Amino acid sequence: NASHRHAAEASRLAIERAVREHLAAGAAARRAGDASRARDAYLRALAQNPQQADAAAALRAIEQQQMARTQADRAARARSMETLVAGAKSRAQAQTQAESYDLEQRIELVRAGDVSAGLREAQAWAEANAGDREGRGRLAAAVAERASDAERKGQRENALSLYEAAN
């Protein structure tokens, strides 16, 4: 039937024209950097003609670019997290060193300086660092050592108060 052949040919030409338009729109969107719009245009071209190789190839290329971008973003986030963790570790280490120095100062103050001032500082440190059993033990040992010295010198009451403070 000639009218059916004519209608089929008109449909084929309309499909080809629509595919060309969608391909052109996809290419323009890709050049503009709008991957989402380009993908939509290429999908419309494939909907018109599922055999359209250019649209399928363009969709694969867009997908590969997005995967590469996603992987690069993930790698950047991982590097960022590594940097954050390293910074936190270095800050924690610096804080630990500062706390250790702070403890050492107080121990030396108890050993060599004014006993009452040393005890006040030691007690303040012990209250501020209640979870640091090792540091508290070192402070107590320094105070007990000072008490032992006072006991050897015959200062029994002073030694007793120092032993109590060590406890």
CSV table of N, CA and C in Angstrom, one decimal, residues 5-132:
chain,number,residue,atom,x,y,z
A,5,ARG,N,3.4,3.0,2.9
A,5,ARG,CA,4.9,3.2,2.7
A,5,ARG,C,5.2,4.7,2.8
A,6,HIS,N,4.4,5.5,2.3
A,6,HIS,CA,4.6,7.0,2.4
A,6,HIS,C,4.6,7.4,3.9
A,7,ALA,N,3.6,6.9,4.7
A,7,ALA,CA,3.5,7.2,6.1
A,7,ALA,C,4.7,6.7,6.9
A,8,ALA,N,5.2,5.5,6.5
A,8,ALA,CA,6.3,4.8,7.2
A,8,ALA,C,7.6,5.6,6.9
A,9,GLU,N,7.7,6.1,5.6
A,9,GLU,CA,8.9,6.9,5.3
A,9,GLU,C,8.9,8.2,6.0
A,10,ALA,N,7.7,8.8,6.1
A,10,ALA,CA,7.6,10.1,6.9
A,10,ALA,C,8.0,9.9,8.3
A,11,SER,N,7.6,8.8,8.9
A,11,SER,CA,7.9,8.5,10.3
A,11,SER,C,9.4,8.3,10.5
A,12,ARG,N,10.0,7.5,9.5
A,12,ARG,CA,11.5,7.3,9.6
A,12,ARG,C,12.2,8.6,9.5
A,13,LEU,N,11.8,9.5,8.6
A,13,LEU,CA,12.5,10.8,8.5
A,13,LEU,C,12.3,11.6,9.7
A,14,ALA,N,11.1,11.6,10.3
A,14,ALA,CA,10.9,12.3,11.5
A,14,ALA,C,11.8,11.8,12.7
A,15,ILE,N,11.9,10.5,12.7
A,15,ILE,CA,12.7,9.9,13.8
A,15,ILE,C,14.2,10.3,13.6
A,16,GLU,N,14.7,10.2,12.3
A,16,GLU,CA,16.1,10.6,12.1
A,16,GLU,C,16.3,12.1,12.4
A,17,ARG,N,15.3,13.0,12.0
A,17,ARG,CA,15.5,14.4,12.4
A,17,ARG,C,15.5,14.6,13.9
A,18,ALA,N,14.6,13.9,14.6
A,18,ALA,CA,14.6,14.0,16.1
A,18,ALA,C,15.9,13.5,16.7
A,19,VAL,N,16.4,12.4,16.2
A,19,VAL,CA,17.7,11.9,16.7
A,19,VAL,C,18.8,12.9,16.5
A,20,ARG,N,18.9,13.5,15.3
A,20,ARG,CA,19.9,14.5,15.0
A,20,ARG,C,19.8,15.7,15.9
A,21,GLU,N,18.5,16.1,16.2
A,21,GLU,CA,18.3,17.2,17.1
A,21,GLU,C,18.8,16.9,18.5
A,22,HIS,N,18.4,15.7,19.0
A,22,HIS,CA,18.8,15.3,20.3
A,22,HIS,C,20.3,15.1,20.4
A,23,LEU,N,20.9,14.6,19.4
A,23,LEU,CA,22.4,14.4,19.4
A,23,LEU,C,23.1,15.8,19.4
A,24,ALA,N,22.6,16.7,18.6
A,24,ALA,CA,23.1,18.1,18.6
A,24,ALA,C,23.0,18.8,20.0
A,25,ALA,N,21.8,18.6,20.6
A,25,ALA,CA,21.5,19.2,21.9
A,25,ALA,C,22.5,18.5,23.0
A,26,GLY,N,22.7,17.2,22.9
A,26,GLY,CA,23.6,16.5,23.8
A,26,GLY,C,25.0,17.0,23.7
A,27,ALA,N,25.4,17.2,22.4
A,27,ALA,CA,26.8,17.6,22.2
A,27,ALA,C,27.0,19.1,22.7
A,28,ALA,N,26.0,19.9,22.5
A,28,ALA,CA,26.1,21.3,23.0
A,28,ALA,C,26.1,21.3,24.5
A,29,ALA,N,25.3,20.5,25.1
A,29,ALA,CA,25.3,20.5,26.6
A,29,ALA,C,26.6,19.9,27.1
A,30,ARG,N,27.2,19.0,26.4
A,30,ARG,CA,28.5,18.4,26.9
A,30,ARG,C,29.6,19.5,26.8
A,31,ARG,N,29.6,20.2,25.6
A,31,ARG,CA,30.6,21.3,25.5
A,31,ARG,C,30.4,22.4,26.6
A,32,ALA,N,29.1,22.6,27.0
A,32,ALA,CA,28.9,23.6,28.0
A,32,ALA,C,29.2,23.0,29.4
A,33,GLY,N,29.5,21.7,29.5
A,33,GLY,CA,29.8,21.1,30.8
A,33,GLY,C,28.6,20.7,31.6
A,34,ASP,N,27.4,20.6,31.0
A,34,ASP,CA,26.2,20.2,31.7
A,34,ASP,C,26.0,18.7,31.3
A,35,ALA,N,26.6,17.8,32.1
A,35,ALA,CA,26.5,16.4,31.9
A,35,ALA,C,25.1,15.9,32.0
A,36,SER,N,24.3,16.4,32.9
A,36,SER,CA,22.9,16.0,33.2
A,36,SER,C,22.1,16.2,32.0
A,37,ARG,N,22.1,17.4,31.4
A,37,ARG,CA,21.4,17.8,30.3
A,37,ARG,C,21.8,17.0,29.0
A,38,ALA,N,23.1,16.8,28.9
A,38,ALA,CA,23.6,16.0,27.8
A,38,ALA,C,23.1,14.5,27.9
A,39,ARG,N,23.2,14.0,29.1
A,39,ARG,CA,22.7,12.6,29.3
A,39,ARG,C,21.2,12.5,28.9
A,40,ASP,N,20.4,13.5,29.3
A,40,ASP,CA,19.0,13.4,29.0
A,40,ASP,C,18.8,13.5,27.4
A,41,ALA,N,19.5,14.3,26.8
A,41,ALA,CA,19.4,14.5,25.3
A,41,ALA,C,19.8,13.2,24.6
A,42,TYR,N,20.9,12.6,25.1
A,42,TYR,CA,21.4,11.3,24.4
A,42,TYR,C,20.4,10.2,24.7
A,43,LEU,N,19.8,10.2,25.9
A,43,LEU,CA,18.7,9.2,26.2
A,43,LEU,C,17.5,9.3,25.3
A,44,ARG,N,17.1,10.6,25.1
A,44,ARG,CA,16.0,10.8,24.2
A,44,ARG,C,16.3,10.4,22.7
A,45,ALA,N,17.6,10.5,22.3
A,45,ALA,CA,18.0,10.1,21.0
A,45,ALA,C,17.9,8.5,21.0
A,46,LEU,N,18.3,7.9,22.0
A,46,LEU,CA,18.2,6.4,22.1
A,46,LEU,C,16.8,5.9,22.1
A,47,ALA,N,15.9,6.7,22.8
A,47,ALA,CA,14.5,6.4,22.8
A,47,ALA,C,13.9,6.4,21.4
A,48,GLN,N,14.4,7.4,20.6
A,48,GLN,CA,13.9,7.5,19.3
A,48,GLN,C,14.4,6.3,18.4
A,49,ASN,N,15.7,6.0,18.6
A,49,ASN,CA,16.4,5.0,17.8
A,49,ASN,C,17.3,4.2,18.7
A,50,PRO,N,16.9,3.1,19.2
A,50,PRO,CA,17.8,2.3,20.1
A,50,PRO,C,19.1,1.8,19.5
A,51,GLN,N,19.2,1.8,18.2
A,51,GLN,CA,20.4,1.4,17.5
A,51,GLN,C,21.4,2.5,17.3
A,52,GLN,N,21.1,3.7,17.8
A,52,GLN,CA,22.0,4.9,17.6
A,52,GLN,C,23.3,4.7,18.4
A,53,ALA,N,24.3,4.4,17.7
A,53,ALA,CA,25.6,4.1,18.3
A,53,ALA,C,26.3,5.4,18.8
A,54,ASP,N,26.1,6.5,18.2
A,54,ASP,CA,26.8,7.8,18.6
A,54,ASP,C,26.2,8.2,20.0
A,55,ALA,N,24.9,8.0,20.2
A,55,ALA,CA,24.3,8.4,21.5
A,55,ALA,C,24.8,7.4,22.6
A,56,ALA,N,24.9,6.1,22.3
A,56,ALA,CA,25.3,5.2,23.3
A,56,ALA,C,26.8,5.4,23.6
A,57,ALA,N,27.6,5.7,22.6
A,57,ALA,CA,29.1,6.0,22.9
A,57,ALA,C,29.2,7.3,23.8
A,58,ALA,N,28.4,8.3,23.5
A,58,ALA,CA,28.5,9.5,24.2
A,58,ALA,C,28.0,9.3,25.7
A,59,LEU,N,27.0,8.5,25.9
A,59,LEU,CA,26.5,8.2,27.2
A,59,LEU,C,27.6,7.4,28.0
A,60,ARG,N,28.3,6.5,27.3
A,60,ARG,CA,29.4,5.8,28.0
A,60,ARG,C,30.5,6.7,28.4
A,61,ALA,N,30.9,7.7,27.5
A,61,ALA,CA,31.9,8.6,27.8
A,61,ALA,C,31.5,9.5,29.0
A,62,ILE,N,30.3,10.0,29.0
A,62,ILE,CA,29.8,10.8,30.1
A,62,ILE,C,29.9,10.0,31.4
A,63,GLU,N,29.5,8.8,31.4
A,63,GLU,CA,29.5,7.9,32.6
A,63,GLU,C,31.0,7.7,33.1
A,64,GLN,N,31.9,7.5,32.1
A,64,GLN,CA,33.3,7.3,32.5
A,64,GLN,C,33.9,8.6,33.1
A,65,GLN,N,33.5,9.7,32.6
A,65,GLN,CA,34.0,11.0,33.1
A,65,GLN,C,33.5,11.2,34.6
A,66,GLN,N,32.2,10.9,34.7
A,66,GLN,CA,31.6,11.0,36.1
A,66,GLN,C,32.2,10.1,37.1
A,67,MET,N,32.5,8.8,36.6
A,67,MET,CA,33.1,7.9,37.5
A,67,MET,C,34.5,8.4,37.9
A,68,ALA,N,35.3,8.9,36.9
A,68,ALA,CA,36.6,9.4,37.2
A,68,ALA,C,36.5,10.6,38.2
A,69,ARG,N,35.6,11.4,38.0
A,69,ARG,CA,35.4,12.6,38.9
A,69,ARG,C,35.0,12.1,40.3
A,70,THR,N,34.1,11.1,40.4
A,70,THR,CA,33.7,10.6,41.7
A,70,THR,C,34.9,10.0,42.4
A,71,GLN,N,35.7,9.2,41.7
A,71,GLN,CA,36.9,8.6,42.3
A,71,GLN,C,37.9,9.7,42.8
A,72,ALA,N,38.0,10.7,42.0
A,72,ALA,CA,39.0,11.8,42.4
A,72,ALA,C,38.4,12.5,43.6
A,73,ASP,N,37.1,12.7,43.7
A,73,ASP,CA,36.5,13.3,44.9
A,73,ASP,C,36.7,12.5,46.1
A,74,ARG,N,36.5,11.2,45.9
A,74,ARG,CA,36.7,10.3,47.1
A,74,ARG,C,38.1,10.3,47.5
A,75,ALA,N,39.1,10.3,46.6
A,75,ALA,CA,40.5,10.3,46.9
A,75,ALA,C,40.8,11.6,47.7
A,76,ALA,N,40.2,12.7,47.2
A,76,ALA,CA,40.5,14.0,47.8
A,76,ALA,C,40.0,14.0,49.3
A,77,ARG,N,38.8,13.4,49.4
A,77,ARG,CA,38.2,13.4,50.8
A,77,ARG,C,39.0,12.5,51.7
A,78,ALA,N,39.5,11.4,51.2
A,78,ALA,CA,40.4,10.5,51.9
A,78,ALA,C,41.7,11.2,52.4
A,79,ARG,N,42.3,11.9,51.4
A,79,ARG,CA,43.5,12.7,51.8
A,79,ARG,C,43.2,13.8,52.8
A,80,SER,N,42.0,14.4,52.7
A,80,SER,CA,41.6,15.4,53.6
A,80,SER,C,41.4,14.8,55.0
A,81,MET,N,40.8,13.6,55.1
A,81,MET,CA,40.6,12.9,56.4
A,81,MET,C,42.0,12.5,56.9
A,82,GLU,N,42.9,12.1,56.1
A,82,GLU,CA,44.2,11.7,56.6
A,82,GLU,C,44.9,12.9,57.2
A,83,THR,N,44.8,14.1,56.5
A,83,THR,CA,45.4,15.3,57.0
A,83,THR,C,44.8,15.7,58.3
A,84,LEU,N,43.4,15.6,58.4
A,84,LEU,CA,42.8,15.9,59.7
A,84,LEU,C,43.2,15.0,60.8
A,85,VAL,N,43.3,13.7,60.5
A,85,VAL,CA,43.7,12.7,61.6
A,85,VAL,C,45.2,13.0,62.0
A,86,ALA,N,46.0,13.3,61.0
A,86,ALA,CA,47.4,13.6,61.3
A,86,ALA,C,47.5,14.8,62.2
A,87,GLY,N,46.7,15.8,61.8
A,87,GLY,CA,46.7,17.1,62.6
A,87,GLY,C,46.2,16.8,64.0
A,88,ALA,N,45.2,16.0,64.2
A,88,ALA,CA,44.7,15.7,65.5
A,88,ALA,C,45.7,14.9,66.3
A,89,LYS,N,46.4,14.0,65.7
A,89,LYS,CA,47.4,13.2,66.4
A,89,LYS,C,48.5,14.1,66.9
A,90,SER,N,49.0,15.0,66.0
A,90,SER,CA,50.1,15.9,66.4
A,90,SER,C,49.7,16.9,67.5
A,91,ARG,N,48.4,17.3,67.4
A,91,ARG,CA,47.9,18.2,68.5
A,91,ARG,C,47.8,17.4,69.8
A,92,ALA,N,47.3,16.2,69.8
A,92,ALA,CA,47.3,15.3,71.0
A,92,ALA,C,48.6,15.1,71.5
A,93,GLN,N,49.6,14.8,70.6
A,93,GLN,CA,51.0,14.5,71.1
A,93,GLN,C,51.6,15.8,71.7
A,94,ALA,N,51.3,17.0,71.1
A,94,ALA,CA,51.8,18.2,71.7
A,94,ALA,C,51.2,18.5,73.0
A,95,GLN,N,49.9,18.2,73.1
A,95,GLN,CA,49.2,18.4,74.4
A,95,GLN,C,49.7,17.4,75.5
A,96,THR,N,50.0,16.2,75.1
A,96,THR,CA,50.6,15.2,76.0
A,96,THR,C,52.0,15.6,76.5
A,97,GLN,N,52.8,16.2,75.5
A,97,GLN,CA,54.1,16.7,75.9
A,97,GLN,C,54.0,17.8,76.8
A,98,ALA,N,53.0,18.7,76.6
A,98,ALA,CA,52.8,19.9,77.5
A,98,ALA,C,52.4,19.5,78.8
A,99,GLU,N,51.4,18.5,78.9
A,99,GLU,CA,51.0,17.9,80.2
A,99,GLU,C,52.1,17.3,80.9
A,100,SER,N,53.0,16.5,80.2
A,100,SER,CA,54.1,15.9,80.8
A,100,SER,C,55.1,16.9,81.4
A,101,TYR,N,55.3,18.0,80.6
A,101,TYR,CA,56.2,19.1,81.1
A,101,TYR,C,55.6,19.7,82.3
A,102,ASP,N,54.3,19.9,82.3
A,102,ASP,CA,53.6,20.5,83.4
A,102,ASP,C,53.7,19.7,84.7
A,103,LEU,N,53.6,18.3,84.5
A,103,LEU,CA,53.8,17.4,85.6
A,103,LEU,C,55.2,17.5,86.1
A,104,GLU,N,56.2,17.5,85.2
A,104,GLU,CA,57.6,17.5,85.6
A,104,GLU,C,57.9,18.8,86.4
A,105,GLN,N,57.3,19.9,86.0
A,105,GLN,CA,57.5,21.1,86.8
A,105,GLN,C,57.0,21.0,88.2
A,106,ARG,N,55.9,20.4,88.3
A,106,ARG,CA,55.3,20.3,89.7
A,106,ARG,C,56.1,19.3,90.5
A,107,ILE,N,56.6,18.2,89.9
A,107,ILE,CA,57.4,17.3,90.7
A,107,ILE,C,58.7,18.0,91.2
A,108,GLU,N,59.3,18.8,90.3
A,108,GLU,CA,60.5,19.5,90.7
A,108,GLU,C,60.2,20.5,91.7
A,109,LEU,N,59.1,21.2,91.7
A,109,LEU,CA,58.7,22.1,92.7
A,109,LEU,C,58.6,21.5,94.0
A,110,VAL,N,58.0,20.3,94.1
A,110,VAL,CA,57.9,19.5,95.3
A,110,VAL,C,59.2,19.1,95.8
A,111,ARG,N,60.1,18.7,94.9
A,111,ARG,CA,61.4,18.2,95.4
A,111,ARG,C,62.3,19.3,95.8
A,112,ALA,N,62.3,20.4,95.2
A,112,ALA,CA,63.4,21.4,95.4
A,112,ALA,C,62.8,22.7,96.0
A,113,GLY,N,61.6,23.0,95.8
A,113,GLY,CA,61.1,24.4,96.2
A,113,GLY,C,60.4,24.4,97.5
A,114,ASP,N,59.6,25.4,97.6
A,114,ASP,CA,58.7,25.6,98.8
A,114,ASP,C,57.7,24.4,98.9
A,115,VAL,N,57.7,23.7,100.0
A,115,VAL,CA,56.9,22.5,100.1
A,115,VAL,C,55.4,22.9,100.0
A,116,SER,N,55.0,23.9,100.7
A,116,SER,CA,53.5,24.3,100.7
A,116,SER,C,53.1,24.7,99.3
A,117,ALA,N,53.9,25.5,98.6
A,117,ALA,CA,53.5,25.8,97.2
A,117,ALA,C,53.6,24.6,96.3
A,118,GLY,N,54.6,23.8,96.5
A,118,GLY,CA,54.7,22.6,95.7
A,118,GLY,C,53.5,21.7,95.9
A,119,LEU,N,53.0,21.5,97.2
A,119,LEU,CA,51.9,20.7,97.5
A,119,LEU,C,50.6,21.3,96.8
A,120,ARG,N,50.4,22.6,96.9
A,120,ARG,CA,49.3,23.2,96.3
A,120,ARG,C,49.2,23.0,94.8
A,121,GLU,N,50.4,23.1,94.1
A,121,GLU,CA,50.5,22.9,92.7
A,121,GLU,C,50.2,21.4,92.3
A,122,ALA,N,50.8,20.6,93.2
A,122,ALA,CA,50.7,19.1,92.9
A,122,ALA,C,49.2,18.7,93.1
A,123,GLN,N,48.6,19.2,94.1
A,123,GLN,CA,47.2,18.9,94.3
A,123,GLN,C,46.3,19.4,93.2
A,124,ALA,N,46.6,20.6,92.7
A,124,ALA,CA,45.8,21.2,91.6
A,124,ALA,C,46.0,20.4,90.4
A,125,TRP,N,47.2,19.9,90.1
A,125,TRP,CA,47.4,19.1,88.9
A,125,TRP,C,46.7,17.7,89.1
A,126,ALA,N,46.8,17.1,90.3
A,126,ALA,CA,46.1,15.8,90.5
A,126,ALA,C,44.6,15.9,90.3
A,127,GLU,N,44.0,17.0,90.8
A,127,GLU,CA,42.6,17.2,90.6
A,127,GLU,C,42.2,17.4,89.2
A,128,ALA,N,43.0,18.2,88.4
A,128,ALA,CA,42.8,18.4,87.0
A,128,ALA,C,43.0,17.2,86.2
A,129,ASN,N,43.8,16.3,86.6
A,129,ASN,CA,44.2,15.1,85.8
A,129,ASN,C,43.8,13.8,86.6
A,130,ALA,N,42.6,13.7,87.1
A,130,ALA,CA,42.2,12.6,87.9
A,130,ALA,C,42.4,11.2,87.2
A,131,GLY,N,42.3,11.2,85.9
A,131,GLY,CA,42.4,9.9,85.2
A,131,GLY,C,43.8,9.5,85.0
A,132,ASP,N,44.8,10.3,85.2
A,132,ASP,CA,46.2,10.0,85.0
A,132,ASP,C,46.8,9.3,86.2
